[in-house]
CSV table of N, CA, C and O in Angstrom, one decimal:
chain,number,residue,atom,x,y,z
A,129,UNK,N,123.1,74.4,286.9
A,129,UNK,CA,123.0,75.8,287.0
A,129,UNK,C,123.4,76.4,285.6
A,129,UNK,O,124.4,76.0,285.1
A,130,UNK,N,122.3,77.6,284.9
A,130,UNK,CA,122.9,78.3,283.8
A,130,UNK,C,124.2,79.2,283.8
A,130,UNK,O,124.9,79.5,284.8
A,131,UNK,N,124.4,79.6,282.8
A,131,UNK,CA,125.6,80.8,283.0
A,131,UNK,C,125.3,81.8,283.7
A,131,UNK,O,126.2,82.4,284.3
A,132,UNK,N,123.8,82.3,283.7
A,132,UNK,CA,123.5,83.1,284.4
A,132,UNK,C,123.2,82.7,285.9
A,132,UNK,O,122.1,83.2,286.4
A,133,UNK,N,123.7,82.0,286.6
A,133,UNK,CA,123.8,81.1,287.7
A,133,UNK,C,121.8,81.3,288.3
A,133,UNK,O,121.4,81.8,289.3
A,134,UNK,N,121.1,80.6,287.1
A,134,UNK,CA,120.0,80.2,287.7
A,134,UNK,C,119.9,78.6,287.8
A,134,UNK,O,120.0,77.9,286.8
A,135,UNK,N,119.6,78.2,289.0
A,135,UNK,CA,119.7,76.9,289.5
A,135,UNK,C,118.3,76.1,289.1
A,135,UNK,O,117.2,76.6,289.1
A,136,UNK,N,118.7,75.0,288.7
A,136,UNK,CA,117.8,74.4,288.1
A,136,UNK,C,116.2,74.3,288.4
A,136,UNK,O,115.2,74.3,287.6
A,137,UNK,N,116.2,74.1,289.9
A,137,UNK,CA,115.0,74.2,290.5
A,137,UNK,C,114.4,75.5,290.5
A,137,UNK,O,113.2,75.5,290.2
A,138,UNK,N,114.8,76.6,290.8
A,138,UNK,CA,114.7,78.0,290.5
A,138,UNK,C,114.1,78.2,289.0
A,138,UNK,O,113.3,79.1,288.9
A,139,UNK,N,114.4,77.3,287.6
A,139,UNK,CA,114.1,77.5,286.4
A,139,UNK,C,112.6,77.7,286.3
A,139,UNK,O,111.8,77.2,287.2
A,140,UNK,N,112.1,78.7,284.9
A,140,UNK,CA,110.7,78.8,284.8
A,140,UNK,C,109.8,77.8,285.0
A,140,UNK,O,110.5,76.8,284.9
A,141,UNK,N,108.6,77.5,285.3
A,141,UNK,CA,108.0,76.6,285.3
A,141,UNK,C,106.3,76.6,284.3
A,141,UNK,O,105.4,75.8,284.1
A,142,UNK,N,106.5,78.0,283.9
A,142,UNK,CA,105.7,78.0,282.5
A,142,UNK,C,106.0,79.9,281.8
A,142,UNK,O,106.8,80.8,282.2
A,143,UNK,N,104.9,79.8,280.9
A,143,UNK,CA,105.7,80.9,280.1
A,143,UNK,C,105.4,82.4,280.9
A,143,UNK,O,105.9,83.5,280.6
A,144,UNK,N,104.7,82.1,281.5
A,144,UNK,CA,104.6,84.0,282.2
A,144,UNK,C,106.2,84.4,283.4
A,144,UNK,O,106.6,85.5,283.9
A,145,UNK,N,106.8,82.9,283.6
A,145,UNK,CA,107.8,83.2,284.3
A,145,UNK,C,108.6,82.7,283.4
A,145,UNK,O,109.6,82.5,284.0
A,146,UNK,N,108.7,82.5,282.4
A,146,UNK,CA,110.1,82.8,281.1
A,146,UNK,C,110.2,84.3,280.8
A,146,UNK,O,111.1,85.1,280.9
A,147,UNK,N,108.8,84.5,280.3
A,147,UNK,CA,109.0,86.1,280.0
A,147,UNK,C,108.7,87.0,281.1
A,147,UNK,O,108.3,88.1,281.0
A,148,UNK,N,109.1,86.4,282.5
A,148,UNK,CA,108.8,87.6,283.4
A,148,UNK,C,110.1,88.4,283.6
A,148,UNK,O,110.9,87.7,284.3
A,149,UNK,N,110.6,89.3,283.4
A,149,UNK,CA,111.8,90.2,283.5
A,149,UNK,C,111.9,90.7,284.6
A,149,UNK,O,113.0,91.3,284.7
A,150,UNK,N,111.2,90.8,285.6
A,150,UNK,CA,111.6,91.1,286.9
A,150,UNK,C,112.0,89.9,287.7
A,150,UNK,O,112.6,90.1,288.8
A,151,UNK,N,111.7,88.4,287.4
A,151,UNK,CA,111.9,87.5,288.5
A,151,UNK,C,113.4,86.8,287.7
A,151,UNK,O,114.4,86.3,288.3
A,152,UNK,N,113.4,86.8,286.2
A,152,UNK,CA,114.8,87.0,285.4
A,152,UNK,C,115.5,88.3,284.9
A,152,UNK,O,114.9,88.8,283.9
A,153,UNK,N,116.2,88.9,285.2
A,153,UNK,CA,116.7,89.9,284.5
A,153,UNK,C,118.1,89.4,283.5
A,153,UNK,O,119.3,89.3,283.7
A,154,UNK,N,117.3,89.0,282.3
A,154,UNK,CA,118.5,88.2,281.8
A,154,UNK,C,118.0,88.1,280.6
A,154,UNK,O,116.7,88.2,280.6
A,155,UNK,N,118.8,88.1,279.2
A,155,UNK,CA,118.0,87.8,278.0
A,155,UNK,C,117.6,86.8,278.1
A,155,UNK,O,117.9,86.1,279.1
A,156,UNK,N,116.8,86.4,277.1
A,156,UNK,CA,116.3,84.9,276.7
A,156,UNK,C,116.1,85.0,275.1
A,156,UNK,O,116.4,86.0,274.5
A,157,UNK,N,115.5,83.6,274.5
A,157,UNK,CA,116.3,83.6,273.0
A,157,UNK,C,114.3,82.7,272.9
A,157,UNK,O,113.9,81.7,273.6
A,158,UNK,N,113.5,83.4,271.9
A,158,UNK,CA,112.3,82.8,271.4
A,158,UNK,C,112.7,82.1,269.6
A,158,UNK,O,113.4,82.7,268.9
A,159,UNK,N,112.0,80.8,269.1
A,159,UNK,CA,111.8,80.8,268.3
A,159,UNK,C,111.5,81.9,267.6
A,159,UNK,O,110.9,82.8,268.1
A,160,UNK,N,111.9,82.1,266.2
A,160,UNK,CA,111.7,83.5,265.2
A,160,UNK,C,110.5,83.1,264.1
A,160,UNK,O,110.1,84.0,263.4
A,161,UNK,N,110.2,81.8,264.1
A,161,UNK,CA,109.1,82.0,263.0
A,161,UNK,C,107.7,82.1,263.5
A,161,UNK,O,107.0,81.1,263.9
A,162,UNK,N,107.2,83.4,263.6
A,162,UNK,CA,106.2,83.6,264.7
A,162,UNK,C,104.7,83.3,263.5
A,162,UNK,O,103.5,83.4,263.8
A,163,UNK,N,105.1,83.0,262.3
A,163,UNK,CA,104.1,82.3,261.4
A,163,UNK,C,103.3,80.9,262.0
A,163,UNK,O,102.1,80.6,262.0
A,164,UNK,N,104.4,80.1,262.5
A,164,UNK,CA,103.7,78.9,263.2
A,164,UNK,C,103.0,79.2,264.7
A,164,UNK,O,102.4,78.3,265.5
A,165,UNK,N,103.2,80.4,264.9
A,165,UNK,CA,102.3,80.7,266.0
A,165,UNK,C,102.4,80.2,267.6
A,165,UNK,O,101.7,80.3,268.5
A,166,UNK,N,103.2,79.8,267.4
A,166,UNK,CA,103.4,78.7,268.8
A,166,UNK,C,104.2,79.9,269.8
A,166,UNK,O,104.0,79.8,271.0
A,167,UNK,N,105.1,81.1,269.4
A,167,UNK,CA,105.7,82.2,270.3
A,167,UNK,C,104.9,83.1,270.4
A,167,UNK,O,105.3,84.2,270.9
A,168,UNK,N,103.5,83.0,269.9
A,168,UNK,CA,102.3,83.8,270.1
A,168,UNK,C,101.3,83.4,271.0
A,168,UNK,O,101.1,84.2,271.9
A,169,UNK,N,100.8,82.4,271.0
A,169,UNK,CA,100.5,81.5,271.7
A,169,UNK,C,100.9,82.1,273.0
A,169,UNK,O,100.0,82.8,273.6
A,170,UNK,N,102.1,81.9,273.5
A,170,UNK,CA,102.7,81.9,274.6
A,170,UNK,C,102.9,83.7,275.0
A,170,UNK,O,103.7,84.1,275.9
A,171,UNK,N,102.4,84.1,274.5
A,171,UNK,CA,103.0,85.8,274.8
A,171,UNK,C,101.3,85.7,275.7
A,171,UNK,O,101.0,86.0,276.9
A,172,UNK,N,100.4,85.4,274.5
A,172,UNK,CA,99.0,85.1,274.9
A,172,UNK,C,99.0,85.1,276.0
A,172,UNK,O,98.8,86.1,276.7
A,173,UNK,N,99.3,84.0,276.5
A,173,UNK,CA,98.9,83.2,277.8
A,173,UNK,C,99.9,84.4,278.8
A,173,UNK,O,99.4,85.1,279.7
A,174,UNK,N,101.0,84.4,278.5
A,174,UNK,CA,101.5,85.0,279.3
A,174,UNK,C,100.6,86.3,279.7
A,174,UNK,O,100.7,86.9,280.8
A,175,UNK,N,99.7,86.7,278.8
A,175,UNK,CA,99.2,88.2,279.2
A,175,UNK,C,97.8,87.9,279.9
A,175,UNK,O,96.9,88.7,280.1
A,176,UNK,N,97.8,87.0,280.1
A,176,UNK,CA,96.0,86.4,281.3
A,176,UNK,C,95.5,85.1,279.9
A,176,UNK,O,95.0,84.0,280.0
A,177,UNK,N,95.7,85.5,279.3
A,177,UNK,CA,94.2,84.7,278.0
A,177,UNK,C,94.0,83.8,278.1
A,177,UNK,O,94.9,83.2,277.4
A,178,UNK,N,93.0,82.6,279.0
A,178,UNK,CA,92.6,81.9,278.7
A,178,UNK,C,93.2,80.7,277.7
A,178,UNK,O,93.4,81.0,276.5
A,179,UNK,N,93.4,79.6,278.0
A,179,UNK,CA,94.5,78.6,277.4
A,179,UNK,C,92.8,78.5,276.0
A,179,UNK,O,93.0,78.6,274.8
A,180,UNK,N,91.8,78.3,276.5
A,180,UNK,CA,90.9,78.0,275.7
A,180,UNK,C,90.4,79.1,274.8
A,180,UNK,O,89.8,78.9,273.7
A,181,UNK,N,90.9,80.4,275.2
A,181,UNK,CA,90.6,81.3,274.4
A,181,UNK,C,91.9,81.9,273.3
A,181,UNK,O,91.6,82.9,272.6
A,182,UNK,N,92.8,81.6,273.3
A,182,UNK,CA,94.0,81.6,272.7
A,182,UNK,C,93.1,81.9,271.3
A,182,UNK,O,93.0,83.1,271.3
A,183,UNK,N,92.6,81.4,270.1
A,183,UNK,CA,92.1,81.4,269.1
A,183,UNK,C,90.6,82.4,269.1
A,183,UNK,O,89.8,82.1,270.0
A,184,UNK,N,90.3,83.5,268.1
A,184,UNK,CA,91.7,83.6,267.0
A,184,UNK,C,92.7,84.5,267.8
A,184,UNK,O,92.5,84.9,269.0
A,185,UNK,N,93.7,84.6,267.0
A,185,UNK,CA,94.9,85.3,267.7
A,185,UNK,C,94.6,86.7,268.0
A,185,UNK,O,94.0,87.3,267.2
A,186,UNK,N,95.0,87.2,268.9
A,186,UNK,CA,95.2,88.5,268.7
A,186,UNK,C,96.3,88.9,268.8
A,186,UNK,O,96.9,89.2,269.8
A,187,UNK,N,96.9,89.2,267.0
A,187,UNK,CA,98.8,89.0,267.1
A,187,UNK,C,98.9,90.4,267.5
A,187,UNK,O,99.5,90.4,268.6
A,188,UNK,N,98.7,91.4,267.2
A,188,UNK,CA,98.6,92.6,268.0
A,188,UNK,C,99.0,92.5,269.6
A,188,UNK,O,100.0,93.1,270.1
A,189,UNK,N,98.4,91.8,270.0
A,189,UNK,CA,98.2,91.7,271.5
A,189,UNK,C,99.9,90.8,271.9
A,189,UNK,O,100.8,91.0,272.8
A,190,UNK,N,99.7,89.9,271.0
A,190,UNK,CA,101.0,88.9,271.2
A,190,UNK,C,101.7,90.0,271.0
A,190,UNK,O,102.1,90.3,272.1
A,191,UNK,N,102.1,90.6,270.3
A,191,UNK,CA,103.6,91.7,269.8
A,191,UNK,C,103.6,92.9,270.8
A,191,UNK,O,104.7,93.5,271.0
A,192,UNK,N,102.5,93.2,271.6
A,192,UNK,CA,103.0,93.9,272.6
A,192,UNK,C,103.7,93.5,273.7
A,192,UNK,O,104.5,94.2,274.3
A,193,UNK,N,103.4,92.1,273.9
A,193,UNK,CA,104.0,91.4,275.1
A,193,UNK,C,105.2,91.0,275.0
A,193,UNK,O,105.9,91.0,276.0
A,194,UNK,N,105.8,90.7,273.7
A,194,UNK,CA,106.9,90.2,273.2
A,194,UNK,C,107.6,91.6,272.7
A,194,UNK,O,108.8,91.5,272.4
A,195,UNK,N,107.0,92.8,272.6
A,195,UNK,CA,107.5,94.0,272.8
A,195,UNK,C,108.1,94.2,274.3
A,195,UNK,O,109.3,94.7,274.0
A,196,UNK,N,107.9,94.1,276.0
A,196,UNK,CA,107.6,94.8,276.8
A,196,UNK,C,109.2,94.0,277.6
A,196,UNK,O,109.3,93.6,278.8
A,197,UNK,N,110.0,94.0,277.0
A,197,UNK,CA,111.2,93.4,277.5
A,197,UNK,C,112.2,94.9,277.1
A,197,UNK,O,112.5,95.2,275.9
A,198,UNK,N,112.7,95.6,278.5
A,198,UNK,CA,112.9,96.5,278.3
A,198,UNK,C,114.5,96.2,278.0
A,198,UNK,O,115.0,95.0,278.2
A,199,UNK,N,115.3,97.3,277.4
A,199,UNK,CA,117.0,97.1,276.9
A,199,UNK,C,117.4,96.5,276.0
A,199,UNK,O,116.7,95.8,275.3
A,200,UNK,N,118.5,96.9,276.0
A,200,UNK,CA,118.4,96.6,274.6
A,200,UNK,C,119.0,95.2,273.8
A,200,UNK,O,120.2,95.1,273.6
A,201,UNK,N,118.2,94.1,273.3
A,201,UNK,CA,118.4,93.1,273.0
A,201,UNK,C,118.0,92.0,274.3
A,201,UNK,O,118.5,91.0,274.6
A,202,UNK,N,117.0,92.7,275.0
A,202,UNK,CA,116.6,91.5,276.2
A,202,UNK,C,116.3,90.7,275.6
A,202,UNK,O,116.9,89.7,276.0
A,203,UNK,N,115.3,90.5,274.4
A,203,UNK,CA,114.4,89.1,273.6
A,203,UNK,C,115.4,88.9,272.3
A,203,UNK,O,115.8,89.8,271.5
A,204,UNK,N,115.8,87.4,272.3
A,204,UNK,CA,116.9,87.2,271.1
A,204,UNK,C,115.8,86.6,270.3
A,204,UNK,O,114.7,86.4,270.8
A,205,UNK,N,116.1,86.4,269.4
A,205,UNK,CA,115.1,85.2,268.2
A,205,UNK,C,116.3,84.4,267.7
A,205,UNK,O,117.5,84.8,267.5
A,206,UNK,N,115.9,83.0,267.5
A,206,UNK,CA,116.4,82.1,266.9
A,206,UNK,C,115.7,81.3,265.9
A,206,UNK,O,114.5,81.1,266.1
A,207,UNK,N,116.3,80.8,264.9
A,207,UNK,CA,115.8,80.1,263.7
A,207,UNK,C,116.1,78.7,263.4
A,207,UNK,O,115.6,78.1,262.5
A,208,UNK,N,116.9,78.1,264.2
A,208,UNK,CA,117.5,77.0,264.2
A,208,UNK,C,117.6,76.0,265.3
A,208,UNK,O,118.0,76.5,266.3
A,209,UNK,N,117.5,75.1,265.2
A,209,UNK,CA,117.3,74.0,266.9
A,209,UNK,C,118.8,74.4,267.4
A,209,UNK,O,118.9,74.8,268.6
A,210,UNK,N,119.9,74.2,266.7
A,210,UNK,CA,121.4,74.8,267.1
A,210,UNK,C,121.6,76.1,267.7
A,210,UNK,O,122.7,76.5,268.1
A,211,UNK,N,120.4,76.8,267.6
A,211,UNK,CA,121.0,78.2,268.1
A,211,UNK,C,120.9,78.4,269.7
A,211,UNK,O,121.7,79.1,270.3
A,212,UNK,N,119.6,77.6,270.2
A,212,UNK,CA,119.4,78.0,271.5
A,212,UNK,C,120.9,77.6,272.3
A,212,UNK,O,121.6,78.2,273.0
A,213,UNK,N,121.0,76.4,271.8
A,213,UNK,CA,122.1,75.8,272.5
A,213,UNK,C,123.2,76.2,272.6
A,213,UNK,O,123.9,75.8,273.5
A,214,UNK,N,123.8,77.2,271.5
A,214,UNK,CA,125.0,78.0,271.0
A,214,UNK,C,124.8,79.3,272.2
A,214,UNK,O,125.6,79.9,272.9
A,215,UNK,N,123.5,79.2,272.0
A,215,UNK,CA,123.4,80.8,272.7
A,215,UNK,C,123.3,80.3,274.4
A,215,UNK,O,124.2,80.8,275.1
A,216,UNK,N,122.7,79.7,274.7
A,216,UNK,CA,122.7,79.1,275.9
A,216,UNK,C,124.4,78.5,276.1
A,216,UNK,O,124.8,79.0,277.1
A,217,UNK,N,125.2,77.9,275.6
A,217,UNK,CA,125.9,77.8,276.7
A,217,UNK,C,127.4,78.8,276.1
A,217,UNK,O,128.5,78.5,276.6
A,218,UNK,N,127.4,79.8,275.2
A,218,UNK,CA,128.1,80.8,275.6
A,218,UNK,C,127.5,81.8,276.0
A,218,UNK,O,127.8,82.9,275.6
A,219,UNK,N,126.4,81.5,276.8
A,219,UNK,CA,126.1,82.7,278.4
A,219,UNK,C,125.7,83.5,277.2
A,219,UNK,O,126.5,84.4,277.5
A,220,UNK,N,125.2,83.8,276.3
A,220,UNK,CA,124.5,85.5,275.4
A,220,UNK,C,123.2,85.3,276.2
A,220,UNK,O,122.6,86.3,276.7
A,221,UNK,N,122.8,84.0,276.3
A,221,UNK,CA,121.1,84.3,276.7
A,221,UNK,C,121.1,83.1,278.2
A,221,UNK,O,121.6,82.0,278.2
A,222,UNK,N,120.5,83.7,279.3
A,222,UNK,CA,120.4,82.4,280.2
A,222,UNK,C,118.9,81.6,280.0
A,222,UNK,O,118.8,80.5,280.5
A,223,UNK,N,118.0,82.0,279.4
A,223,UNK,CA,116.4,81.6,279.1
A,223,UNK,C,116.4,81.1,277.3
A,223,UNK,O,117.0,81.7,276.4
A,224,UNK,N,115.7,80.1,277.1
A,224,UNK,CA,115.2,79.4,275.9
A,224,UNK,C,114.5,79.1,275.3
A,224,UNK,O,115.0,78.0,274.9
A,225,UNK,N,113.4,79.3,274.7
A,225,UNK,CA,112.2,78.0,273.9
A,225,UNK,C,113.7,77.4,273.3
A,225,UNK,O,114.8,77.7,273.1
A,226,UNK,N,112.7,76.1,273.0
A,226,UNK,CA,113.6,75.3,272.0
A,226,UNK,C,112.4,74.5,271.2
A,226,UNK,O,111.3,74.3,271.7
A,227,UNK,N,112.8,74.2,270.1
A,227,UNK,CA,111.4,73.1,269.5
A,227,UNK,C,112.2,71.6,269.9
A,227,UNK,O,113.3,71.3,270.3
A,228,UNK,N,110.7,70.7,269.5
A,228,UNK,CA,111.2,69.4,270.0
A,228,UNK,C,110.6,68.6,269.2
A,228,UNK,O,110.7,67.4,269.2
């Protein structure tokens, strides 16, 4: 279970329920280098698009999505594989991308 006592099986199971704010009300922490495109990607999908239509981007579209987390500091960004984990287990964020 997280700090934010979400139970493991309860956890997202892809990205429209990471970034869904109504079934988490909880920050969460996205990679910050949105140059490699991969937290774009995922905003994408999150907003209907087609896994196959992902390309070309529409970063416009990605930044509204990644806009739509209301309060203040819902969406954290991190820069470092150390940070999710810092932030994750002193409870700042209960949600995570991490690279691997």
């Amino acid at each position: 279970m997280g700090p934010e006592g979400i139970p493991v099986a309860q956890a997202p199971k892809d990205w429209a329920q990471l970034f869904d704010q109504g079934k988490y009300d909880t920050k969460r922490s996205v990679y910050n280098q949105l140059s490699d495109s991969s937290v774009l990607e995922a905003a994408l999908l999150v907003d209907g698009v087609p896994f196959g239509q992902i390309y070309p981007l529409d970063v416009d579209r990605a930044l509204r999505v990644l806009g739509h987390h209301p309060g203040e500091d819902r969406l954290l960004y991190h820069a470092a594989n150390q940070e999710p984990i810092q932030q994750l287990t002193s409870g700042e964020v209960s949600l995570s991308t991490s690279l691997t």
